[in-house]
CSV table of C-alpha atoms and ligand atoms in Angstrom, one decimal:
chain,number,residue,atom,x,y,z
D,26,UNK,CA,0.0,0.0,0.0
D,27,UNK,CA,1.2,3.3,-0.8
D,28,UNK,CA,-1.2,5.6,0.6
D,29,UNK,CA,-2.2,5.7,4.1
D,30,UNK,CA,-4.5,8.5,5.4
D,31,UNK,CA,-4.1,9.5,8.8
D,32,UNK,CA,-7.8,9.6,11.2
D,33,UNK,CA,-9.0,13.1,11.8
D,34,UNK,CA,-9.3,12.6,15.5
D,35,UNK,CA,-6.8,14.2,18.0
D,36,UNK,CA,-6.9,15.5,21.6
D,37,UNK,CA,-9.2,18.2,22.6
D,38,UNK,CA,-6.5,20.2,24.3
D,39,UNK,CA,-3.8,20.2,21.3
D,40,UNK,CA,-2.0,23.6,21.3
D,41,UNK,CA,-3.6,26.0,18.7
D,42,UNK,CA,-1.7,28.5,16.5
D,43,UNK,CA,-3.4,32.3,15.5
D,44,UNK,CA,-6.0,30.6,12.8
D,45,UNK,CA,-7.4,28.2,16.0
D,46,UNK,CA,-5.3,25.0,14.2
D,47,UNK,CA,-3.2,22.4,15.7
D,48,UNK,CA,-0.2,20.6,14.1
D,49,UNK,CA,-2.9,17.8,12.9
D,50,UNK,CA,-4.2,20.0,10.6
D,51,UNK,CA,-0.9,21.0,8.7
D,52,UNK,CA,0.0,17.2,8.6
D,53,UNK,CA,-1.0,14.4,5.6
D,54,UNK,CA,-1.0,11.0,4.9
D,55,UNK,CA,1.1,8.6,6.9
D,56,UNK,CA,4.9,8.9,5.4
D,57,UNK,CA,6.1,5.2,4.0
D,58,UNK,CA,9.5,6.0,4.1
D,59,UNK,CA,11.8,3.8,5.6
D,60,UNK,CA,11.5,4.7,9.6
D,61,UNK,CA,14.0,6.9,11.0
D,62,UNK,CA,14.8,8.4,7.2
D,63,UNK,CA,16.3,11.7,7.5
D,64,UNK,CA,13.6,13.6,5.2
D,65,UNK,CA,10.7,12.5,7.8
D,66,UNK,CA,12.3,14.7,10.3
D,67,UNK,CA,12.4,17.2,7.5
D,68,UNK,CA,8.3,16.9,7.1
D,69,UNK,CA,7.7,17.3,10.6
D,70,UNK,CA,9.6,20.6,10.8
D,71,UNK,CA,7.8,22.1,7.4
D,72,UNK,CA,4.8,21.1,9.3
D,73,UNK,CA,6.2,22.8,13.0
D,74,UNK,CA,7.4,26.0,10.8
D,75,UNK,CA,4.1,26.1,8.7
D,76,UNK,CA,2.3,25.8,12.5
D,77,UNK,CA,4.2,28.5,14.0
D,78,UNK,CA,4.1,30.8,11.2
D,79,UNK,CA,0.3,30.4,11.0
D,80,UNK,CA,-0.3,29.9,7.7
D,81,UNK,CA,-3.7,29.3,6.2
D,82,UNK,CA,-2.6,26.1,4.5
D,83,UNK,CA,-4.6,26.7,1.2
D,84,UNK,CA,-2.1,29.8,0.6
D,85,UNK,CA,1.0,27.1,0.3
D,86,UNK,CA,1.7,25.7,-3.0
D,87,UNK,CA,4.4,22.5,-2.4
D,88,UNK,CA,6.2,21.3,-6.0
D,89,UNK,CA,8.9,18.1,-6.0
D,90,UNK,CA,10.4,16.3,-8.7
D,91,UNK,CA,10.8,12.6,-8.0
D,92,UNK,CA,12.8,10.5,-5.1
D,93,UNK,CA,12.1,9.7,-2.0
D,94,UNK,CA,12.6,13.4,-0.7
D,95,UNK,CA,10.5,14.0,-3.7
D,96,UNK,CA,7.3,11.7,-2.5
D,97,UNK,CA,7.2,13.9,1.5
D,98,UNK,CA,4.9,16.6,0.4
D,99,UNK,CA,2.5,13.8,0.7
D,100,UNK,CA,3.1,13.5,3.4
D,101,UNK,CA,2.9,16.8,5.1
D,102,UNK,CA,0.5,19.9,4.5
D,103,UNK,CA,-3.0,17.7,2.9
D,104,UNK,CA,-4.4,20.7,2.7
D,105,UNK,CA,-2.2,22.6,0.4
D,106,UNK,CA,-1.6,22.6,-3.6
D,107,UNK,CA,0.5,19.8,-4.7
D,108,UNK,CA,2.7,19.0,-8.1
D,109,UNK,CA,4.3,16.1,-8.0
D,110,UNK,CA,6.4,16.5,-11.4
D,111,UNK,CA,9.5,15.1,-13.7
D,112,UNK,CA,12.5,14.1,-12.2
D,113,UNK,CA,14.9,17.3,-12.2
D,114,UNK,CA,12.4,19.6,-13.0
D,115,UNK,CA,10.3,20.6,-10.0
D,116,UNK,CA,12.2,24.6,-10.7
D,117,UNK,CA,10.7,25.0,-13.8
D,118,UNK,CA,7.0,24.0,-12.9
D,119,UNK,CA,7.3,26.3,-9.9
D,120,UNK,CA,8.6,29.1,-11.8
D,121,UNK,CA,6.0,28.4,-14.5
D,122,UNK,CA,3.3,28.4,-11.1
D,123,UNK,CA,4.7,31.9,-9.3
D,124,UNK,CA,4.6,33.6,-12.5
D,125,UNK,CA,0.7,32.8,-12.5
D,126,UNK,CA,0.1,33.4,-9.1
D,127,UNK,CA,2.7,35.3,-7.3
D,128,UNK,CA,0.3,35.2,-4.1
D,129,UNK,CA,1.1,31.8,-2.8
D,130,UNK,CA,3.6,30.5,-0.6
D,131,UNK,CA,5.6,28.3,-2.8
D,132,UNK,CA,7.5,25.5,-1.2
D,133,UNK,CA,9.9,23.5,-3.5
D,134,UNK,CA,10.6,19.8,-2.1
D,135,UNK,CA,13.9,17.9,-3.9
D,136,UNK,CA,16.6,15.5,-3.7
D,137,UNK,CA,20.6,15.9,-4.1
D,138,UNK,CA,19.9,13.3,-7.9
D,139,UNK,CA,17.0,15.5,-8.5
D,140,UNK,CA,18.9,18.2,-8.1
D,141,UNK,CA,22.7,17.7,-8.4
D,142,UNK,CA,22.3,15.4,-10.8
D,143,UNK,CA,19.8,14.9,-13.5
D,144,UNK,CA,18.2,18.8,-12.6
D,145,UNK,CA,21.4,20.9,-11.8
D,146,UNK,CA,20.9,23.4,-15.1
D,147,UNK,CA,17.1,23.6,-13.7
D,148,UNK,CA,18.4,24.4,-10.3
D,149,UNK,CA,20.9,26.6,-11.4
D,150,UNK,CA,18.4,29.1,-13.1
D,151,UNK,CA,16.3,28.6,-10.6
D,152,UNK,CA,18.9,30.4,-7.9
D,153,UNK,CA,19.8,33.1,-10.4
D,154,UNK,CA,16.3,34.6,-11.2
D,155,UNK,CA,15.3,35.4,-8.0
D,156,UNK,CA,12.0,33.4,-7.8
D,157,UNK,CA,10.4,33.5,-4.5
D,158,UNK,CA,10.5,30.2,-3.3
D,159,UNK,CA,11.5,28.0,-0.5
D,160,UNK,CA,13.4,25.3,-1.8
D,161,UNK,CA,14.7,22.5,0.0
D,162,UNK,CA,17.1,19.8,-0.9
D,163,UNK,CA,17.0,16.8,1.3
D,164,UNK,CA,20.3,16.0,0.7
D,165,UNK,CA,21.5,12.6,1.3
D,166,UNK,CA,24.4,11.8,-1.4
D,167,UNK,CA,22.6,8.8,-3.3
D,168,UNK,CA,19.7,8.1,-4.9
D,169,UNK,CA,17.9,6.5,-2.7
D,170,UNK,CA,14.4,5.7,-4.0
D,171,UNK,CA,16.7,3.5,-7.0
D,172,UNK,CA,18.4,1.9,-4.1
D,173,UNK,CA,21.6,4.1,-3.2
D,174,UNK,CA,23.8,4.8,-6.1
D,175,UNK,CA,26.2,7.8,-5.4
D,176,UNK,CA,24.5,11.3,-6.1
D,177,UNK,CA,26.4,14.4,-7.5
D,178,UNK,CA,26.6,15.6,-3.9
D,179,UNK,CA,28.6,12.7,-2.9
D,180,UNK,CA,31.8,13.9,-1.3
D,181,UNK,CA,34.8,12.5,-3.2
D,182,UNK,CA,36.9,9.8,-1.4
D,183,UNK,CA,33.5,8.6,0.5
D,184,UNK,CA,32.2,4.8,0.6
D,185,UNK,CA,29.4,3.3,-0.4
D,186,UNK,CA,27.6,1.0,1.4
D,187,UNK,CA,29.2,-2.4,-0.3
D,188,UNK,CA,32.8,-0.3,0.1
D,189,UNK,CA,33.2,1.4,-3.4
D,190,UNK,CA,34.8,4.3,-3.1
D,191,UNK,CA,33.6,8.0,-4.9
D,192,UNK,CA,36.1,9.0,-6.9
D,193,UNK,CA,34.5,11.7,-8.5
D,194,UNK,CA,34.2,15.6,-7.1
D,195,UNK,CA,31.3,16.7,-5.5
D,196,UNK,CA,28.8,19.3,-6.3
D,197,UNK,CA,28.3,21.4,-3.0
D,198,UNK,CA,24.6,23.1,-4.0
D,199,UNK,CA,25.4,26.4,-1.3
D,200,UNK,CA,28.1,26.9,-2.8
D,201,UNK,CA,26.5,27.2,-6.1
D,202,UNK,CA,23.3,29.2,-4.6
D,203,UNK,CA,25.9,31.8,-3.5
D,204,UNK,CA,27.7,31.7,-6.2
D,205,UNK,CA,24.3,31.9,-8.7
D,206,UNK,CA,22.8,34.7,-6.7
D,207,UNK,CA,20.5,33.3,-4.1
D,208,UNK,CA,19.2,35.5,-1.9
D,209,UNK,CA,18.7,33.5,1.3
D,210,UNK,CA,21.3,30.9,1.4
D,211,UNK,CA,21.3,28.1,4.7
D,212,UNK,CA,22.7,24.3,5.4
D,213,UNK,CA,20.8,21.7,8.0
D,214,UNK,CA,20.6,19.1,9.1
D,215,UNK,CA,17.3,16.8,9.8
D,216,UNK,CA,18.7,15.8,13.2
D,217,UNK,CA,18.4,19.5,14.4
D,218,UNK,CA,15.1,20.6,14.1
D,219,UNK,CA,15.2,23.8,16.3
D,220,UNK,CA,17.8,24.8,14.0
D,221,UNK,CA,15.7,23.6,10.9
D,222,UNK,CA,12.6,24.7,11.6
D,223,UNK,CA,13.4,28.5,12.5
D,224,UNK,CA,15.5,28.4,9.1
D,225,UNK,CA,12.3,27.3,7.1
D,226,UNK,CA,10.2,30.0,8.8
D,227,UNK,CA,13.0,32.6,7.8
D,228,UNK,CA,13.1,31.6,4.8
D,229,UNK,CA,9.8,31.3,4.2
D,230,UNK,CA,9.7,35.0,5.4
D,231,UNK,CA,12.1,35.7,2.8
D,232,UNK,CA,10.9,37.6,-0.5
D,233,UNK,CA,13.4,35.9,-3.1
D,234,UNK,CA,14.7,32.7,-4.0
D,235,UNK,CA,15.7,30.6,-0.4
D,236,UNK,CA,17.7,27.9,-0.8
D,237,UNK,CA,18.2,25.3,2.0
D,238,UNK,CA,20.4,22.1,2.0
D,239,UNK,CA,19.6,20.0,4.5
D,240,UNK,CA,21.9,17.0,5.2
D,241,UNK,CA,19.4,14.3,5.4
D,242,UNK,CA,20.9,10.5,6.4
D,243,UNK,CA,19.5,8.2,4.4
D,244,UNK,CA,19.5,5.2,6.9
D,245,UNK,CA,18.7,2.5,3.8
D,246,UNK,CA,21.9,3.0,2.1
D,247,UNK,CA,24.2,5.8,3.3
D,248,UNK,CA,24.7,5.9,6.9
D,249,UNK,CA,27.6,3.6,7.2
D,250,UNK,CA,31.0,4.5,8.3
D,251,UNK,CA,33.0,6.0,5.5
D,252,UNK,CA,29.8,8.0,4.4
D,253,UNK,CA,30.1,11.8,5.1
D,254,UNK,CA,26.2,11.9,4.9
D,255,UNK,CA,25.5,9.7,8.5
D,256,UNK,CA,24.2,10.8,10.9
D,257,UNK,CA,27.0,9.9,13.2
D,258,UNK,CA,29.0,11.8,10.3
D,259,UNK,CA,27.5,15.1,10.2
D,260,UNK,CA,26.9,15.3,14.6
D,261,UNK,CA,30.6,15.2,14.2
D,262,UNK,CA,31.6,17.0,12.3
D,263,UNK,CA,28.5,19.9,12.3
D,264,UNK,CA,30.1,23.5,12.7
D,265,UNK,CA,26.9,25.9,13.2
D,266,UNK,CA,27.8,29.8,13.1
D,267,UNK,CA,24.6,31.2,14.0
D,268,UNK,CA,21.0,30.6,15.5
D,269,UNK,CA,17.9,32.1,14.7
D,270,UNK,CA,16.1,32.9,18.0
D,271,UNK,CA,13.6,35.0,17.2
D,272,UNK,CA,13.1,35.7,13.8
D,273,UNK,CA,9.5,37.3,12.3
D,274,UNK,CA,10.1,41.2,13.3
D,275,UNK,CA,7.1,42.6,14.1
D,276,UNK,CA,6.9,41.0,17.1
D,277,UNK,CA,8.6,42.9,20.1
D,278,UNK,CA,12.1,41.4,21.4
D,279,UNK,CA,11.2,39.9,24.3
D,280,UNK,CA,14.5,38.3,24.9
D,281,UNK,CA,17.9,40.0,26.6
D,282,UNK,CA,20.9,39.5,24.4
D,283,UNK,CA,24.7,40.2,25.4
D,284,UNK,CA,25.3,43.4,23.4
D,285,UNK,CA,27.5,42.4,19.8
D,286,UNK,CA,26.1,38.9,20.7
D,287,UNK,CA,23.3,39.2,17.9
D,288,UNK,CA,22.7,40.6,14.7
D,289,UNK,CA,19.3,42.3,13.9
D,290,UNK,CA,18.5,41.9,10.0
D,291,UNK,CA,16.3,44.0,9.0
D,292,UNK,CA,14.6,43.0,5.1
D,293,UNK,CA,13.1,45.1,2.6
D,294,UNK,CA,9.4,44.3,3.8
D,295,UNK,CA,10.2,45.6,7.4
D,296,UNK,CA,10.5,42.1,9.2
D,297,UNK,CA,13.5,41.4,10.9
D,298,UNK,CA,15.5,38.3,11.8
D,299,UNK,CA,17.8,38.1,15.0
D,300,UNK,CA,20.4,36.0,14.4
D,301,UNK,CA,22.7,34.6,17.8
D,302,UNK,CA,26.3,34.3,16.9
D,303,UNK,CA,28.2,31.1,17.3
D,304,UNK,CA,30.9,32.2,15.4
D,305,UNK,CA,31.8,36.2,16.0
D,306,UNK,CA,33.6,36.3,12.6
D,307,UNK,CA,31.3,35.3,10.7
D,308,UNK,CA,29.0,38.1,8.8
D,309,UNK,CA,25.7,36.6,7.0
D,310,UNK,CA,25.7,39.3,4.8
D,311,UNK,CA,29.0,39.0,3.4
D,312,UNK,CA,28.8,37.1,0.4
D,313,UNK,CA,32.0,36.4,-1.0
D,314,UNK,CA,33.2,35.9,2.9
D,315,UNK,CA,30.5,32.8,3.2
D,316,UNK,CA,32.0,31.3,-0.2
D,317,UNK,CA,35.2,31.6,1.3
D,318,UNK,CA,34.3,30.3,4.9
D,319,UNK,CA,32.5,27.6,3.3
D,320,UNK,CA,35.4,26.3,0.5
D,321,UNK,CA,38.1,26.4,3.9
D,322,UNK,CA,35.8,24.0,6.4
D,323,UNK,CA,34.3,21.9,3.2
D,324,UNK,CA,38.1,21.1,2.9
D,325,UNK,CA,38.3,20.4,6.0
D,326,UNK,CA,35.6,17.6,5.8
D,327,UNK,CA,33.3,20.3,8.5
D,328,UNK,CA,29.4,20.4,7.3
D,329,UNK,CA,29.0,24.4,8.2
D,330,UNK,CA,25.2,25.0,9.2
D,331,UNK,CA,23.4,27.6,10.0
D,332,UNK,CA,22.0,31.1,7.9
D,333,UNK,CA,25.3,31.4,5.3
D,334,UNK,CA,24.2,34.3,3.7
D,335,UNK,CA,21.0,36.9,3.4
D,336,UNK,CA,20.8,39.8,0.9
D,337,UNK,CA,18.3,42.0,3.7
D,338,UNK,CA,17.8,44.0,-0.2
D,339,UNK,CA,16.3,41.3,-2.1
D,340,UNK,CA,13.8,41.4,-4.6
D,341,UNK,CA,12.2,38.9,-6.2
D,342,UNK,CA,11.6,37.7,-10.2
D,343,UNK,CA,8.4,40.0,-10.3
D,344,UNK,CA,9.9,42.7,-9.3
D,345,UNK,CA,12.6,42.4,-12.0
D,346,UNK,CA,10.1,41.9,-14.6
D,347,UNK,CA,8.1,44.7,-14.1
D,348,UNK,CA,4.7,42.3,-13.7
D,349,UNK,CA,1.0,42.8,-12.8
D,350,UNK,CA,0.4,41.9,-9.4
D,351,UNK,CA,-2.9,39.7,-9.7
D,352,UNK,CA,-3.0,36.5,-10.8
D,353,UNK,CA,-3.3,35.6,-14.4
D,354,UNK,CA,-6.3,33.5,-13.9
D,355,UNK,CA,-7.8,37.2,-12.0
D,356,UNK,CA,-7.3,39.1,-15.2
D,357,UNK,CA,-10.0,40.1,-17.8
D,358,UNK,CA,-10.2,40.3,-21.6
D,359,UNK,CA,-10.5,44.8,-20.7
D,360,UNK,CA,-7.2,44.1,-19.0
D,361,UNK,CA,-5.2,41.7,-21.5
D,362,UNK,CA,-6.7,43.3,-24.6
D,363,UNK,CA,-5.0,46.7,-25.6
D,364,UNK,CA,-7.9,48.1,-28.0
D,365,UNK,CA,-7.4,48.7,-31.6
D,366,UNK,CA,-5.8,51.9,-31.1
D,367,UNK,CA,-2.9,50.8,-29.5
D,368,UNK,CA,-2.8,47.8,-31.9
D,369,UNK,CA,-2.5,50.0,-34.4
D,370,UNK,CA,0.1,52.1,-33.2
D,371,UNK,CA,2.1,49.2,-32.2
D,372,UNK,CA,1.8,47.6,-35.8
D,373,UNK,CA,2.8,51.2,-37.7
D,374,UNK,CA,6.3,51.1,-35.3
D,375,UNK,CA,7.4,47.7,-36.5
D,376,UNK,CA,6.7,48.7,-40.3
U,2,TPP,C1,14.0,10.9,-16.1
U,2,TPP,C2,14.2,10.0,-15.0
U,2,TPP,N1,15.5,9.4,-14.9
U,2,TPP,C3,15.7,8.6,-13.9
U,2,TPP,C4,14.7,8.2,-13.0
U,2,TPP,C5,15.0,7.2,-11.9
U,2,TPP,N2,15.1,7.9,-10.6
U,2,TPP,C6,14.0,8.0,-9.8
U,2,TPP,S1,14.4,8.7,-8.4
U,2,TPP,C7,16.0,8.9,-8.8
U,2,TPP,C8,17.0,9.5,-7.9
U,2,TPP,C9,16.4,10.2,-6.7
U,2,TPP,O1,17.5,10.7,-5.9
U,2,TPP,P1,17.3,11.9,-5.0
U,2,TPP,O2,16.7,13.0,-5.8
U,2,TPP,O3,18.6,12.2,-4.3
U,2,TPP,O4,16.1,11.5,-4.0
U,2,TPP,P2,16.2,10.5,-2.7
U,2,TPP,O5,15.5,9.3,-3.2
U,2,TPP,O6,17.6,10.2,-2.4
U,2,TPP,O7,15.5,11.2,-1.7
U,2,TPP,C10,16.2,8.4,-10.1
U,2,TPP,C11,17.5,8.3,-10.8
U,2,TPP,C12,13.4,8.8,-13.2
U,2,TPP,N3,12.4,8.6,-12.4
U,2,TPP,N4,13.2,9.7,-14.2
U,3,SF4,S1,15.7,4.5,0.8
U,3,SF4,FE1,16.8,6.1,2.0
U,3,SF4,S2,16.0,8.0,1.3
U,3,SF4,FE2,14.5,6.5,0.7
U,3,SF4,S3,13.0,6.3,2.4
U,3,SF4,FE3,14.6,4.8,2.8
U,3,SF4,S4,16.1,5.8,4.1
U,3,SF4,FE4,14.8,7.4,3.1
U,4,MG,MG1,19.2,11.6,-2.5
C-alpha cells in the first residue's frame, strides 16, 4: 500500500496557533518511508514552521520532482496545492506556477539526484532569477528511492555501502546558490530541528529565491561508516555559526541579548531576523566571505550550518520583470486586450 491517510481525531487540548489549528491540521497522509529516514524529520519541521508561522494552509503551493525526498509533500500539509512533477524539473513547474500566481507560498521539495544530478541546469536558473520560493534539498548523497547509487553531492573519497569508493568531485549546492545569486542561502541538518525549523520560517519569510540544503541520512543506504552523509558523520563534524532565536520582526524582542552577541537583520518588507552568533567572525551578509568560509571548512571535511548568507535588499523575479500583481487566472479580456488603437500604433512602429 502506498497511501495511508491518517484519522481526523486528536486531543481536545492540542495547542492552537493564530488561525485556531493544531499541528494535525498541517500534517498528511502517513509517510512510507523507511523509519528513521532523514527527510521524515524534514516533514515534521515544514509542518512545526508552517504551525508557528500560521499559515492558512490553502495559501502554500508544495512542488517536488521525484525520489524519495521528492514523494514527502504527501506527506505533510494535505491541505495545500501539490505538483508532483518530472525528475529534475520541480524549478521550472514552480517558476511556470509563481509567474501565474505570485500570491502563494511556494514550497519547493527535492533531492541531491533530482537536483545535483539529473536537474542541476534547472536548479541553477532557478537560484539566479530570484523566484520567490523555498526550496529545500534533502540531501543525502545517493539516490535512494533506485536503491543508493552515489549522487552528484557525494563527497569525493566517500564509501558506499558495499565499500566502493567515490572517486568523483562533489557538487556542493550552497556553494553554487551563492555563487548563482540566491538570496537566502542556509545548510541543516534533519537531526536539528530547532535549528531547521526557524530556518524554514526565515526563509519562508524571505521575498526571493531561499535555498536550503539539509543533510538528510538516508539510513537505507548511506549511513555507514565512510559516508560523510551519517548521521554519526554530520553530529561530528556539524560546525553551526549562528542561531535564529527570534526571527518574524514585528513582534517585540522579548528576549535579553549580550550586546555584539546578535545581529538584527532588517529585510526590505520591514521584518526582521535576530540571528545569535556562534561564530563572532562570521557576517551573513558578506557574500564572497560565506564562499570563502564555506570552500576552507568543506576542505576540512566540517558540514557548516546555520544562515550562510542573506541579501536583507532582495527582490524577487516580479519585481525584475516589471509584472502585474494579480493573478493571471484574476485578469480580464479589458485588462489583456489593448484596443485597436494601441494595436494600431504598435503595428505602424514595426513597419
Ligand atoms: C527521467 C528519469 N530518470 C531517472 C529516473 C529514476 N530515478 C527515480 S528517483 C531517482 C534519484 C532520486 O534521488 P534523489 O533526488 O537524491 O532522491 P532520494 O530518493 O535520495 O531522496 C532516479 C535516478 C526517473 N524517475 N526519471
Ligand atoms: S531509501 Fe533512504 S531516502 Fe529512501 S526512504 Fe529509505 S532511508 Fe529514506
Ligand atoms: Mg538523495
Amino acid at each position: 500500500m502506498t497511501y495511508l491517510t491518517k484519522p481526523k481525531f486528536h486531543h481536545p487540548s492540542l495547542p492552537t496557533n493564530k488561525l485556531g489549528f493544531t499541528r494535525r491540521d498541517y500534517e498528511a497522509s502517513n509517510s512510507t518511508l523507511c523509519a528513521g529516514c532523514g527527510h521524515d524529520s524534514i516533514s515534521a519541521a515544514i509542518i512545526e514552521a508552517c504551525f508557528e508561522l500560521s499559515i492558512e494552509p490553502h495559501r502554500v503551493a508544495k512542488v517536488s520532482g521525484i525520489g524519495c525526498s521528492s514523494k514527502t509533500p504527501d506527506y505533510f500539509l494535505g491541505q495545500s496545492h501539490g505538483f508532483n512533477s518530472v525528475h529534475g524539473r520541480m524549478p521550472s513547474v514552480l517558476t511556470g506556477a509563481n509567474l501565474a500566481n505570485r500570491d502563494l507560498i511556494y514550497l519547493g521539495v527535492s533531492g541531491d539526484g533530482d537536483s545535483a544530478s539529473i536537474g542541476f541546469g534547472q536548479f541553477a536558473h532557478g537560484m539566479r532569477r530570484g523566484i520567490n520560493m523555498t526550496y529545500i534539498v534533502e540531501n543525502n548523497g545517493v539516490y535512494g528511492l533506485t536503491k543508493g547509487q552515489f549522487s552528484a553531492t557525494a563527497d569525493r573519497g566517500s564509501k558506499s555501502k558495499k565499500g566502493v569508493v567515490n572517486t568523483d568531485a562533489s557538487i556542493d549546492l550552497v556553494a553554487i546558490a551563492l555563487q548563482l545569486g540566491a538570496t537566502f542561502v542556509a545548510r541543516s541538518f534533519s537531526g536539528d530541528k530547532p535549528q531547521l525549523v526557524s530556518l524554514i520560517k526565515a526563509a519562508i519569510e524571505h521575498r526571493g529565491a531561499s535555498f536550503i540544503d539539509v543533510i538528510s541520512p538516508c539510513i537505507a543506504f548511506n549511513n555507514h561508516v565512510g559516508s560523510t552523509k551519517s548521521f554519526d558523520y554530520v553530529r561530528e563534524h556539524n560546525e553551526a555559526v549562528n542561531a535564529l532565536d527570534i526571527m518574524i520582526g514585528r513582534e517585540a524582542i522579548t528576549i535579553d541579548y549580550d550586546p555584539g552577541h546578535v545581529v538584527t537583520v532588517r529585510q526590505h518588507d520591514g521584518s526582521e531576523l535576530r540571528l545569535r552568533k556562534l561564530n563572532d567572525d562570521y557576517d551573513p551578509a558578506d557574500r564572497l566571505a560565506a564562499q570563502n568560509f564555506l570552500a576552507r571548512h568543506a576542505a576540512r571535511g566540517e558540514v557548516v550550518t546555520g544562515l550562510l548568507y542573506i541579501d536583507p535588499e532582495a527582490e524577487d523575479l516580479h519585481a525584475h520583470l516589471n509584472t502585474v500583481p494579480q493573478a493571471l487566472n484574476s485578469l480580464t479580456e479589458a485588462d489583456l486586450c489593448p484596443g485597436q488603437a494601441t494595436l494600431d500604433k504598435l503595428n505602424a512602429g514595426l513597419r
